[in-house]
PDB file of C-alpha atoms and ligand atoms in Angstrom:
ATOM      1  CA  UNK A 777    -115.536-122.973 177.333  1.00 69.00           C
ATOM      2  CA  UNK A 778    -114.879-119.279 177.940  1.00 74.00           C
ATOM      3  CA  UNK A 779    -115.937-119.525 181.582  1.00 75.00           C
ATOM      4  CA  UNK A 780    -112.910-121.487 182.633  1.00 83.00           C
ATOM      5  CA  UNK A 781    -109.775-120.087 181.091  1.00 90.00           C
ATOM      6  CA  UNK A 782    -106.413-121.190 182.391  1.00 93.00           C
ATOM      7  CA  UNK A 783    -103.370-118.959 182.688  1.00 96.00           C
ATOM      8  CA  UNK A 784    -100.454-119.868 180.411  1.00 97.00           C
ATOM      9  CA  UNK A 785     -96.730-119.240 180.457  1.00 97.00           C
ATOM     10  CA  UNK A 786     -94.734-119.454 177.225  1.00 98.00           C
ATOM     11  CA  UNK A 787     -95.711-122.773 175.568  1.00 98.00           C
ATOM     12  CA  UNK A 788     -92.342-122.980 173.770  1.00 98.00           C
ATOM     13  CA  UNK A 789     -89.644-122.032 176.323  1.00 97.00           C
ATOM     14  CA  UNK A 790     -91.628-121.916 179.570  1.00 97.00           C
ATOM     15  CA  UNK A 791     -90.718-118.297 180.422  1.00 97.00           C
ATOM     16  CA  UNK A 792     -93.338-116.710 182.725  1.00 97.00           C
ATOM     17  CA  UNK A 793     -96.141-114.781 181.023  1.00 96.00           C
ATOM     18  CA  UNK A 794     -95.560-111.752 183.287  1.00 95.00           C
ATOM     19  CA  UNK A 795     -92.090-111.298 181.730  1.00 95.00           C
ATOM     20  CA  UNK A 796     -93.522-111.111 178.215  1.00 96.00           C
ATOM     21  CA  UNK A 797     -94.578-107.977 176.334  1.00 97.00           C
ATOM     22  CA  UNK A 798     -98.181-107.185 175.388  1.00 97.00           C
ATOM     23  CA  UNK A 799     -98.858-108.115 171.730  1.00 97.00           C
ATOM     24  CA  UNK A 800    -102.640-107.715 171.352  1.00 95.00           C
ATOM     25  CA  UNK A 801    -105.458-107.170 173.811  1.00 95.00           C
ATOM     26  CA  UNK A 802    -108.303-109.693 173.951  1.00 93.00           C
ATOM     27  CA  UNK A 803    -111.197-109.374 171.481  1.00 91.00           C
ATOM     28  CA  UNK A 804    -113.877-111.976 172.088  1.00 87.00           C
ATOM     29  CA  UNK A 805    -117.586-111.825 171.364  1.00 82.00           C
ATOM     30  CA  UNK A 806    -119.140-114.927 172.987  1.00 78.00           C
ATOM     31  CA  UNK A 807    -122.258-114.492 170.815  1.00 75.00           C
ATOM     32  CA  UNK A 808    -120.168-115.074 167.675  1.00 73.00           C
ATOM     33  CA  UNK A 809    -118.604-118.328 168.789  1.00 71.00           C
ATOM     34  CA  UNK A 810    -120.238-121.178 166.909  1.00 63.00           C
ATOM     35  CA  UNK A 811    -119.357-124.576 165.480  1.00 53.00           C
ATOM     36  CA  UNK A 812    -117.219-123.017 162.766  1.00 52.00           C
ATOM     37  CA  UNK A 813    -115.088-120.984 165.181  1.00 63.00           C
ATOM     38  CA  UNK A 814    -112.949-124.078 165.625  1.00 67.00           C
ATOM     39  CA  UNK A 815    -113.035-125.280 162.029  1.00 62.00           C
ATOM     40  CA  UNK A 816    -110.192-124.805 159.594  1.00 58.00           C
ATOM     41  CA  UNK A 817    -110.232-122.224 156.806  1.00 52.00           C
ATOM     42  CA  UNK A 818    -113.432-120.518 157.892  1.00 60.00           C
ATOM     43  CA  UNK A 819    -114.010-116.823 157.131  1.00 64.00           C
ATOM     44  CA  UNK A 820    -111.849-114.822 159.568  1.00 64.00           C
ATOM     45  CA  UNK A 821    -113.549-113.447 162.684  1.00 74.00           C
ATOM     46  CA  UNK A 822    -110.615-111.451 164.139  1.00 81.00           C
ATOM     47  CA  UNK A 823    -111.337-112.669 167.649  1.00 88.00           C
ATOM     48  CA  UNK A 824    -108.450-113.445 169.961  1.00 91.00           C
ATOM     49  CA  UNK A 825    -107.484-114.185 173.514  1.00 93.00           C
ATOM     50  CA  UNK A 826    -105.017-111.747 175.105  1.00 96.00           C
ATOM     51  CA  UNK A 827    -101.686-112.228 173.309  1.00 97.00           C
ATOM     52  CA  UNK A 828     -98.246-111.772 174.853  1.00 98.00           C
ATOM     53  CA  UNK A 829     -94.841-111.978 173.158  1.00 98.00           C
ATOM     54  CA  UNK A 830     -92.203-114.000 174.961  1.00 98.00           C
ATOM     55  CA  UNK A 831     -88.869-112.223 175.424  1.00 96.00           C
ATOM     56  CA  UNK A 832     -86.458-115.177 175.311  1.00 96.00           C
ATOM     57  CA  UNK A 833     -88.008-117.140 172.395  1.00 97.00           C
ATOM     58  CA  UNK A 834     -90.258-114.581 170.622  1.00 98.00           C
ATOM     59  CA  UNK A 835     -93.315-116.847 170.555  1.00 98.00           C
ATOM     60  CA  UNK A 836     -96.613-114.936 170.721  1.00 98.00           C
ATOM     61  CA  UNK A 837     -99.099-116.799 172.902  1.00 98.00           C
ATOM     62  CA  UNK A 838    -102.544-116.599 174.469  1.00 97.00           C
ATOM     63  CA  UNK A 839    -101.992-115.709 178.115  1.00 97.00           C
ATOM     64  CA  UNK A 840    -105.400-117.104 179.048  1.00 94.00           C
ATOM     65  CA  UNK A 841    -106.922-119.982 177.101  1.00 92.00           C
ATOM     66  CA  UNK A 842    -109.440-122.814 177.435  1.00 89.00           C
ATOM     67  CA  UNK A 843    -108.318-126.057 179.069  1.00 88.00           C
ATOM     68  CA  UNK A 844    -106.887-128.728 176.761  1.00 86.00           C
ATOM     69  CA  UNK A 845    -109.994-130.878 177.273  1.00 86.00           C
ATOM     70  CA  UNK A 846    -112.335-128.044 176.327  1.00 86.00           C
ATOM     71  CA  UNK A 847    -110.294-127.415 173.173  1.00 86.00           C
ATOM     72  CA  UNK A 848    -110.312-131.099 172.245  1.00 85.00           C
ATOM     73  CA  UNK A 849    -114.083-131.107 172.672  1.00 86.00           C
ATOM     74  CA  UNK A 850    -114.494-127.960 170.550  1.00 83.00           C
ATOM     75  CA  UNK A 851    -112.430-129.487 167.738  1.00 84.00           C
ATOM     76  CA  UNK A 852    -114.336-132.746 168.087  1.00 84.00           C
ATOM     77  CA  UNK A 853    -117.564-130.886 167.381  1.00 82.00           C
ATOM     78  CA  UNK A 854    -116.075-128.515 164.820  1.00 80.00           C
ATOM     79  CA  UNK A 855    -117.796-128.150 161.499  1.00 73.00           C
ATOM     80  CA  UNK A 856    -115.792-128.834 158.365  1.00 72.00           C
ATOM     81  CA  UNK A 857    -115.951-126.344 155.566  1.00 64.00           C
ATOM     82  CA  UNK A 858    -112.790-126.516 153.502  1.00 66.00           C
ATOM     83  CA  UNK A 859    -112.832-129.440 151.075  1.00 70.00           C
ATOM     84  CA  UNK A 860    -111.607-127.667 147.924  1.00 74.00           C
ATOM     85  CA  UNK A 861    -109.030-125.516 149.693  1.00 78.00           C
ATOM     86  CA  UNK A 862    -107.664-128.550 151.529  1.00 84.00           C
ATOM     87  CA  UNK A 863    -106.778-130.198 148.218  1.00 87.00           C
ATOM     88  CA  UNK A 864    -104.855-127.099 147.106  1.00 88.00           C
ATOM     89  CA  UNK A 865    -103.089-126.825 150.466  1.00 90.00           C
ATOM     90  CA  UNK A 866    -102.068-130.494 150.322  1.00 93.00           C
ATOM     91  CA  UNK A 867    -100.525-129.962 146.886  1.00 93.00           C
ATOM     92  CA  UNK A 868     -98.562-126.949 148.101  1.00 93.00           C
ATOM     93  CA  UNK A 869     -97.255-128.871 151.120  1.00 96.00           C
ATOM     94  CA  UNK A 870     -96.258-131.894 149.036  1.00 96.00           C
ATOM     95  CA  UNK A 871     -94.365-129.634 146.621  1.00 95.00           C
ATOM     96  CA  UNK A 872     -92.386-127.868 149.344  1.00 96.00           C
ATOM     97  CA  UNK A 873     -91.745-130.982 151.428  1.00 97.00           C
ATOM     98  CA  UNK A 874     -90.618-133.302 148.599  1.00 97.00           C
ATOM     99  CA  UNK A 875     -87.077-131.862 148.264  1.00 96.00           C
ATOM    100  CA  UNK A 876     -86.410-132.716 151.943  1.00 97.00           C
ATOM    101  CA  UNK A 877     -87.408-136.373 151.650  1.00 96.00           C
ATOM    102  CA  UNK A 878     -84.858-139.065 150.884  1.00 92.00           C
ATOM    103  CA  UNK A 879     -85.335-142.789 150.321  1.00 90.00           C
ATOM    104  CA  UNK A 880     -84.772-143.442 154.055  1.00 86.00           C
ATOM    105  CA  UNK A 881     -87.981-141.491 154.817  1.00 91.00           C
ATOM    106  CA  UNK A 882     -90.146-142.429 151.860  1.00 91.00           C
ATOM    107  CA  UNK A 883     -90.131-146.147 152.516  1.00 90.00           C
ATOM    108  CA  UNK A 884     -91.323-145.744 156.112  1.00 96.00           C
ATOM    109  CA  UNK A 885     -94.364-144.627 158.074  1.00 97.00           C
ATOM    110  CA  UNK A 886     -95.660-141.044 158.000  1.00 98.00           C
ATOM    111  CA  UNK A 887     -97.938-139.557 160.641  1.00 98.00           C
ATOM    112  CA  UNK A 888     -99.910-136.371 160.076  1.00 98.00           C
ATOM    113  CA  UNK A 889    -101.273-134.471 163.086  1.00 97.00           C
ATOM    114  CA  UNK A 890    -104.461-132.568 162.183  1.00 95.00           C
ATOM    115  CA  UNK A 891    -105.138-134.461 158.968  1.00 95.00           C
ATOM    116  CA  UNK A 892    -108.648-133.123 158.200  1.00 92.00           C
ATOM    117  CA  UNK A 893    -110.212-135.324 155.520  1.00 93.00           C
ATOM    118  CA  UNK A 894    -106.849-136.956 154.850  1.00 95.00           C
ATOM    119  CA  UNK A 895    -106.081-135.288 151.523  1.00 95.00           C
ATOM    120  CA  UNK A 896    -102.393-134.917 152.389  1.00 97.00           C
ATOM    121  CA  UNK A 897    -102.208-138.656 153.211  1.00 97.00           C
ATOM    122  CA  UNK A 898    -102.864-139.272 149.530  1.00 96.00           C
ATOM    123  CA  UNK A 899     -99.893-137.034 148.658  1.00 97.00           C
ATOM    124  CA  UNK A 900     -97.731-138.995 151.122  1.00 97.00           C
ATOM    125  CA  UNK A 901     -98.786-142.250 149.484  1.00 97.00           C
ATOM    126  CA  UNK A 902     -97.884-140.801 146.093  1.00 96.00           C
ATOM    127  CA  UNK A 903     -94.459-139.851 147.495  1.00 95.00           C
ATOM    128  CA  UNK A 904     -93.840-143.490 148.353  1.00 95.00           C
ATOM    129  CA  UNK A 905     -94.559-143.848 152.068  1.00 97.00           C
ATOM    130  CA  UNK A 906     -95.293-147.471 152.945  1.00 95.00           C
ATOM    131  CA  UNK A 907     -97.764-146.552 155.676  1.00 97.00           C
ATOM    132  CA  UNK A 908     -99.635-143.292 156.279  1.00 98.00           C
ATOM    133  CA  UNK A 909    -101.643-142.355 159.380  1.00 98.00           C
ATOM    134  CA  UNK A 910    -103.622-139.174 160.038  1.00 98.00           C
ATOM    135  CA  UNK A 911    -104.927-137.983 163.400  1.00 97.00           C
ATOM    136  CA  UNK A 912    -107.920-135.659 163.258  1.00 94.00           C
ATOM    137  CA  UNK A 913    -110.210-134.511 166.083  1.00 93.00           C
ATOM    138  CA  UNK A 914    -113.199-133.358 163.980  1.00 90.00           C
ATOM    139  CA  UNK A 915    -115.772-136.103 163.508  1.00 91.00           C
ATOM    140  CA  UNK A 916    -117.277-134.151 160.627  1.00 90.00           C
ATOM    141  CA  UNK A 917    -113.908-133.971 158.838  1.00 91.00           C
ATOM    142  CA  UNK A 918    -113.246-137.695 159.242  1.00 93.00           C
ATOM    143  CA  UNK A 919    -116.793-138.476 158.100  1.00 93.00           C
ATOM    144  CA  UNK A 920    -116.180-136.366 154.973  1.00 91.00           C
ATOM    145  CA  UNK A 921    -112.967-138.262 154.128  1.00 93.00           C
ATOM    146  CA  UNK A 922    -112.875-140.247 150.862  1.00 92.00           C
ATOM    147  CA  UNK A 923    -113.589-143.945 151.536  1.00 95.00           C
ATOM    148  CA  UNK A 924    -110.079-144.980 150.497  1.00 95.00           C
ATOM    149  CA  UNK A 925    -108.505-142.698 153.102  1.00 95.00           C
ATOM    150  CA  UNK A 926    -110.806-143.350 156.053  1.00 95.00           C
ATOM    151  CA  UNK A 927    -108.951-146.490 157.234  1.00 96.00           C
ATOM    152  CA  UNK A 928    -105.831-144.329 157.602  1.00 97.00           C
ATOM    153  CA  UNK A 929    -107.532-141.728 159.832  1.00 97.00           C
ATOM    154  CA  UNK A 930    -107.683-141.907 163.646  1.00 96.00           C
ATOM    155  CA  UNK A 931    -110.376-139.782 165.265  1.00 94.00           C
ATOM    156  CA  UNK A 932    -109.054-137.823 168.249  1.00 92.00           C
ATOM    157  CA  UNK A 933    -106.227-135.548 169.321  1.00 92.00           C
ATOM    158  CA  UNK A 934    -102.539-136.431 169.118  1.00 94.00           C
ATOM    159  CA  UNK A 935    -101.349-138.416 172.150  1.00 91.00           C
ATOM    160  CA  UNK A 936     -97.649-139.037 172.837  1.00 87.00           C
ATOM    161  CA  UNK A 937     -98.099-142.805 173.110  1.00 85.00           C
ATOM    162  CA  UNK A 938    -100.180-143.195 169.939  1.00 87.00           C
ATOM    163  CA  UNK A 939     -97.437-145.175 168.156  1.00 92.00           C
ATOM    164  CA  UNK A 940     -94.376-147.191 169.072  1.00 94.00           C
ATOM    165  CA  UNK A 941     -91.246-145.162 169.947  1.00 94.00           C
ATOM    166  CA  UNK A 942     -88.594-144.868 167.197  1.00 95.00           C
ATOM    167  CA  UNK A 943     -91.027-146.163 164.578  1.00 96.00           C
ATOM    168  CA  UNK A 944     -91.905-143.238 162.272  1.00 98.00           C
ATOM    169  CA  UNK A 945     -89.918-141.752 159.427  1.00 98.00           C
ATOM    170  CA  UNK A 946     -91.974-138.542 159.124  1.00 98.00           C
ATOM    171  CA  UNK A 947     -94.238-136.558 161.447  1.00 98.00           C
ATOM    172  CA  UNK A 948     -95.992-133.600 159.857  1.00 98.00           C
ATOM    173  CA  UNK A 949     -98.323-130.993 161.198  1.00 97.00           C
ATOM    174  CA  UNK A 950     -99.647-128.349 158.828  1.00 96.00           C
ATOM    175  CA  UNK A 951    -101.442-125.232 160.057  1.00 93.00           C
ATOM    176  CA  UNK A 952    -102.168-127.050 163.292  1.00 94.00           C
ATOM    177  CA  UNK A 953     -99.297-126.177 165.633  1.00 97.00           C
ATOM    178  CA  UNK A 954    -100.968-122.852 166.447  1.00 97.00           C
ATOM    179  CA  UNK A 955    -104.026-124.740 167.679  1.00 94.00           C
ATOM    180  CA  UNK A 956    -102.533-127.235 170.111  1.00 94.00           C
ATOM    181  CA  UNK A 957    -102.415-126.395 173.825  1.00 94.00           C
ATOM    182  CA  UNK A 958     -98.848-127.707 174.249  1.00 96.00           C
ATOM    183  CA  UNK A 959     -96.588-127.336 171.172  1.00 97.00           C
ATOM    184  CA  UNK A 960     -93.500-128.181 173.235  1.00 98.00           C
ATOM    185  CA  UNK A 961     -95.098-131.456 174.336  1.00 97.00           C
ATOM    186  CA  UNK A 962     -96.021-132.188 170.715  1.00 97.00           C
ATOM    187  CA  UNK A 963     -92.465-131.606 169.457  1.00 98.00           C
ATOM    188  CA  UNK A 964     -90.965-133.799 172.178  1.00 98.00           C
ATOM    189  CA  UNK A 965     -93.510-136.562 171.604  1.00 97.00           C
ATOM    190  CA  UNK A 966     -92.858-136.448 167.857  1.00 98.00           C
ATOM    191  CA  UNK A 967     -89.129-136.739 168.557  1.00 98.00           C
ATOM    192  CA  UNK A 968     -89.720-139.890 170.607  1.00 97.00           C
ATOM    193  CA  UNK A 969     -91.923-141.458 167.935  1.00 98.00           C
ATOM    194  CA  UNK A 970     -89.466-140.782 165.105  1.00 98.00           C
ATOM    195  CA  UNK A 971     -86.726-143.215 164.316  1.00 97.00           C
ATOM    196  CA  UNK A 972     -83.178-141.807 164.134  1.00 97.00           C
ATOM    197  CA  UNK A 973     -82.854-139.867 160.871  1.00 96.00           C
ATOM    198  CA  UNK A 974     -86.622-139.293 160.758  1.00 97.00           C
ATOM    199  CA  UNK A 975     -88.011-135.871 159.882  1.00 98.00           C
ATOM    200  CA  UNK A 976     -90.495-133.517 161.451  1.00 98.00           C
ATOM    201  CA  UNK A 977     -92.245-130.939 159.239  1.00 98.00           C
ATOM    202  CA  UNK A 978     -94.430-128.015 160.259  1.00 98.00           C
ATOM    203  CA  UNK A 979     -96.219-125.411 158.220  1.00 97.00           C
ATOM    204  CA  UNK A 980     -97.151-122.438 160.389  1.00 97.00           C
ATOM    205  CA  UNK A 981     -97.998-118.797 160.044  1.00 97.00           C
ATOM    206  CA  UNK A 982     -95.179-116.280 160.538  1.00 97.00           C
ATOM    207  CA  UNK A 983     -96.452-113.396 162.634  1.00 97.00           C
ATOM    208  CA  UNK A 984     -93.384-111.396 161.581  1.00 97.00           C
ATOM    209  CA  UNK A 985     -94.137-111.722 157.856  1.00 95.00           C
ATOM    210  CA  UNK A 986     -94.790-108.343 156.166  1.00 93.00           C
ATOM    211  CA  UNK A 987     -98.395-109.200 155.274  1.00 90.00           C
ATOM    212  CA  UNK A 988     -99.262-110.047 158.884  1.00 92.00           C
ATOM    213  CA  UNK A 989     -97.531-106.944 160.257  1.00 93.00           C
ATOM    214  CA  UNK A 990     -99.368-104.827 157.711  1.00 92.00           C
ATOM    215  CA  UNK A 991    -102.802-106.277 158.530  1.00 90.00           C
ATOM    216  CA  UNK A 992    -102.261-106.270 162.298  1.00 91.00           C
ATOM    217  CA  UNK A 993    -105.468-107.080 164.130  1.00 90.00           C
ATOM    218  CA  UNK A 994    -107.173-107.690 160.750  1.00 88.00           C
ATOM    219  CA  UNK A 995    -104.793-110.474 159.775  1.00 89.00           C
ATOM    220  CA  UNK A 996    -106.390-113.941 159.448  1.00 85.00           C
ATOM    221  CA  UNK A 997    -103.746-115.192 161.887  1.00 91.00           C
ATOM    222  CA  UNK A 998    -105.558-113.281 164.627  1.00 91.00           C
ATOM    223  CA  UNK A 999    -107.934-116.043 165.521  1.00 90.00           C
ATOM    224  CA  UNK A1000    -109.504-117.370 168.696  1.00 89.00           C
ATOM    225  CA  UNK A1001    -108.290-120.843 167.695  1.00 90.00           C
ATOM    226  CA  UNK A1002    -104.653-119.805 167.813  1.00 94.00           C
ATOM    227  CA  UNK A1003    -103.097-120.603 171.184  1.00 96.00           C
ATOM    228  CA  UNK A1004     -99.718-119.375 169.898  1.00 98.00           C
ATOM    229  CA  UNK A1005     -98.109-117.770 166.858  1.00 98.00           C
ATOM    230  CA  UNK A1006     -94.609-118.471 165.634  1.00 98.00           C
ATOM    231  CA  UNK A1007     -91.738-116.785 163.828  1.00 98.00           C
ATOM    232  CA  UNK A1008     -88.473-118.311 162.632  1.00 98.00           C
ATOM    233  CA  UNK A1009     -86.756-117.765 165.994  1.00 98.00           C
ATOM    234  CA  UNK A1010     -89.499-119.439 168.019  1.00 98.00           C
ATOM    235  CA  UNK A1011     -89.662-122.426 165.643  1.00 98.00           C
ATOM    236  CA  UNK A1012     -85.894-122.919 165.873  1.00 98.00           C
ATOM    237  CA  UNK A1013     -86.146-122.782 169.656  1.00 98.00           C
ATOM    238  CA  UNK A1014     -89.040-125.268 169.724  1.00 98.00           C
ATOM    239  CA  UNK A1015     -87.318-127.804 167.468  1.00 98.00           C
ATOM    240  CA  UNK A1016     -83.840-127.344 168.949  1.00 98.00           C
ATOM    241  CA  UNK A1017     -85.025-127.870 172.526  1.00 97.00           C
ATOM    242  CA  UNK A1018     -86.890-131.015 171.498  1.00 98.00           C
ATOM    243  CA  UNK A1019     -83.565-132.439 170.282  1.00 98.00           C
ATOM    244  CA  UNK A1020     -83.847-131.962 166.515  1.00 98.00           C
ATOM    245  CA  UNK A1021     -80.916-130.934 164.323  1.00 98.00           C
ATOM    246  CA  UNK A1022     -80.487-129.680 160.751  1.00 98.00           C
ATOM    247  CA  UNK A1023     -83.343-127.264 161.364  1.00 98.00           C
ATOM    248  CA  UNK A1024     -84.459-125.484 158.183  1.00 98.00           C
ATOM    249  CA  UNK A1025     -87.098-122.744 158.294  1.00 98.00           C
ATOM    250  CA  UNK A1026     -88.168-120.988 155.096  1.00 97.00           C
ATOM    251  CA  UNK A1027     -91.071-118.988 153.688  1.00 96.00           C
ATOM    252  CA  UNK A1028     -93.342-120.836 151.252  1.00 95.00           C
ATOM    253  CA  UNK A1029     -95.859-119.750 148.650  1.00 92.00           C
ATOM    254  CA  UNK A1030     -99.394-121.128 148.941  1.00 86.00           C
ATOM    255  CA  UNK A1031    -101.357-121.942 145.807  1.00 85.00           C
ATOM    256  CA  UNK A1032    -105.122-121.428 146.171  1.00 82.00           C
ATOM    257  CA  UNK A1033    -108.093-120.538 143.978  1.00 82.00           C
ATOM    258  CA  UNK A1034    -108.805-116.825 143.701  1.00 82.00           C
ATOM    259  CA  UNK A1035    -112.138-117.217 145.512  1.00 82.00           C
ATOM    260  CA  UNK A1036    -110.294-118.463 148.578  1.00 81.00           C
ATOM    261  CA  UNK A1037    -107.920-115.486 148.589  1.00 79.00           C
ATOM    262  CA  UNK A1038    -110.890-113.143 148.280  1.00 82.00           C
ATOM    263  CA  UNK A1039    -112.658-114.775 151.188  1.00 79.00           C
ATOM    264  CA  UNK A1040    -109.630-114.138 153.411  1.00 74.00           C
ATOM    265  CA  UNK A1041    -109.200-110.510 152.401  1.00 75.00           C
ATOM    266  CA  UNK A1042    -110.137-107.882 154.965  1.00 71.00           C
ATOM    267  CA  UNK A1043    -112.619-106.116 152.653  1.00 77.00           C
ATOM    268  CA  UNK A1044    -115.298-103.978 154.292  1.00 79.00           C
ATOM    269  CA  UNK A1045    -118.954-105.098 154.386  1.00 77.00           C
ATOM    270  CA  UNK A1046    -120.595-105.524 150.961  1.00 83.00           C
ATOM    271  CA  UNK A1047    -117.299-105.317 149.036  1.00 83.00           C
ATOM    272  CA  UNK A1048    -116.373-108.903 149.743  1.00 85.00           C
ATOM    273  CA  UNK A1049    -119.533-110.587 148.365  1.00 85.00           C
ATOM    274  CA  UNK A1050    -119.338-108.188 145.402  1.00 85.00           C
ATOM    275  CA  UNK A1051    -115.711-109.136 144.667  1.00 83.00           C
ATOM    276  CA  UNK A1052    -116.528-112.831 145.037  1.00 83.00           C
ATOM    277  CA  UNK A1053    -119.516-112.541 142.717  1.00 86.00           C
ATOM    278  CA  UNK A1054    -117.442-110.622 140.153  1.00 86.00           C
ATOM    279  CA  UNK A1055    -114.713-113.260 140.235  1.00 82.00           C
ATOM    280  CA  UNK A1056    -117.280-116.050 139.676  1.00 83.00           C
ATOM    281  CA  UNK A1057    -119.023-114.122 136.873  1.00 85.00           C
ATOM    282  CA  UNK A1058    -115.683-113.638 135.117  1.00 82.00           C
ATOM    283  CA  UNK A1059    -114.908-117.332 135.601  1.00 81.00           C
ATOM    284  CA  UNK A1060    -111.853-116.483 137.712  1.00 79.00           C
ATOM    285  CA  UNK A1061    -112.977-117.960 141.042  1.00 75.00           C
ATOM    286  CA  UNK A1062    -111.385-121.328 140.318  1.00 76.00           C
ATOM    287  CA  UNK A1063    -108.136-119.943 138.882  1.00 80.00           C
ATOM    288  CA  UNK A1064    -105.264-120.614 141.235  1.00 79.00           C
ATOM    289  CA  UNK A1065    -102.610-118.202 142.336  1.00 80.00           C
ATOM    290  CA  UNK A1066     -99.392-118.867 144.316  1.00 82.00           C
ATOM    291  CA  UNK A1067     -98.722-116.174 146.891  1.00 82.00           C
ATOM    292  CA  UNK A1068     -96.373-115.711 149.812  1.00 86.00           C
ATOM    293  CA  UNK A1069     -98.868-115.022 152.586  1.00 85.00           C
ATOM    294  CA  UNK A1070     -96.441-115.338 155.424  1.00 92.00           C
ATOM    295  CA  UNK A1071     -96.318-119.095 155.923  1.00 95.00           C
ATOM    296  CA  UNK A1072     -93.205-120.956 157.031  1.00 97.00           C
ATOM    297  CA  UNK A1073     -92.120-124.516 156.353  1.00 98.00           C
ATOM    298  CA  UNK A1074     -89.914-125.933 159.127  1.00 98.00           C
ATOM    299  CA  UNK A1075     -88.141-129.245 158.631  1.00 98.00           C
ATOM    300  CA  UNK A1076     -85.754-130.862 161.117  1.00 98.00           C
ATOM    301  CA  UNK A1077     -84.097-134.224 161.645  1.00 98.00           C
ATOM    302  CA  UNK A1078     -83.826-136.538 164.627  1.00 98.00           C
ATOM    303  CA  UNK A1079     -80.087-137.262 164.984  1.00 97.00           C
ATOM    304  CA  UNK A1080     -78.807-140.665 163.877  1.00 92.00           C
TER     305      UNK A1080
HETATM  306 ZN1   ZN B1914     -90.773-118.402 175.179  1.00 52.23          ZN
END
């Protein structure tokens, strides 16, 4: 997939790549790309395509990246290694999304793009959605889904015509918008699928968050899977241009077990396994901790 990279202009506003400013140079070791490189919540590898920051909309994006088909294939074959963390993430997302949902959304149909094993679909059911649908490209993730959720999962990548226009009351996409080849196309397609008054919700990284600026190239957001990185300005641009209104973007706190936080930390060599082992020995590995790690929740409404 690295042999045929395609040049990209800004995937949010369309401004030419040559007008952008360098953000990070490429760091790719083909020997280290394996099935888990395109899985969610793997240990960070700090590999990246060449990143450029767009002037007009501030999106950071890969200036050269694999073709959409190659990406879809990579995610189709991706391993799945995040069962416990996914449950914690789903709880965090349900908590932060709930205040935005009114009765006009809860009675309708919710679609999740990048649903993994479907754990968030269960949260949506608990919040009162009449119908829940998850789209997930990884066969391994769908195969690992609990039996009760499998009928709600569609294997594949999100396609604009996957549902009837004006039929959904919620489209959500958590920690997935960075991975799609065309976020602008996704936002527009979601707009078409939503009924008037319906909501779109994203959780994304914020490359401007203090933690990510501090870690720089060693931040977990620097990842070969990430075709683009957002900040509040670029998310507002993306949603506004797709037609959404009442755009709200705010930092959230993620609740995860300590062992997950340790796995993400940029500790040198033997320190990481030592810290993990110490946490398990002390019985702290499973303890959960809510931390602002530079993630943003964006919610916006399709006008009535
Ligand atoms: Zn742009």
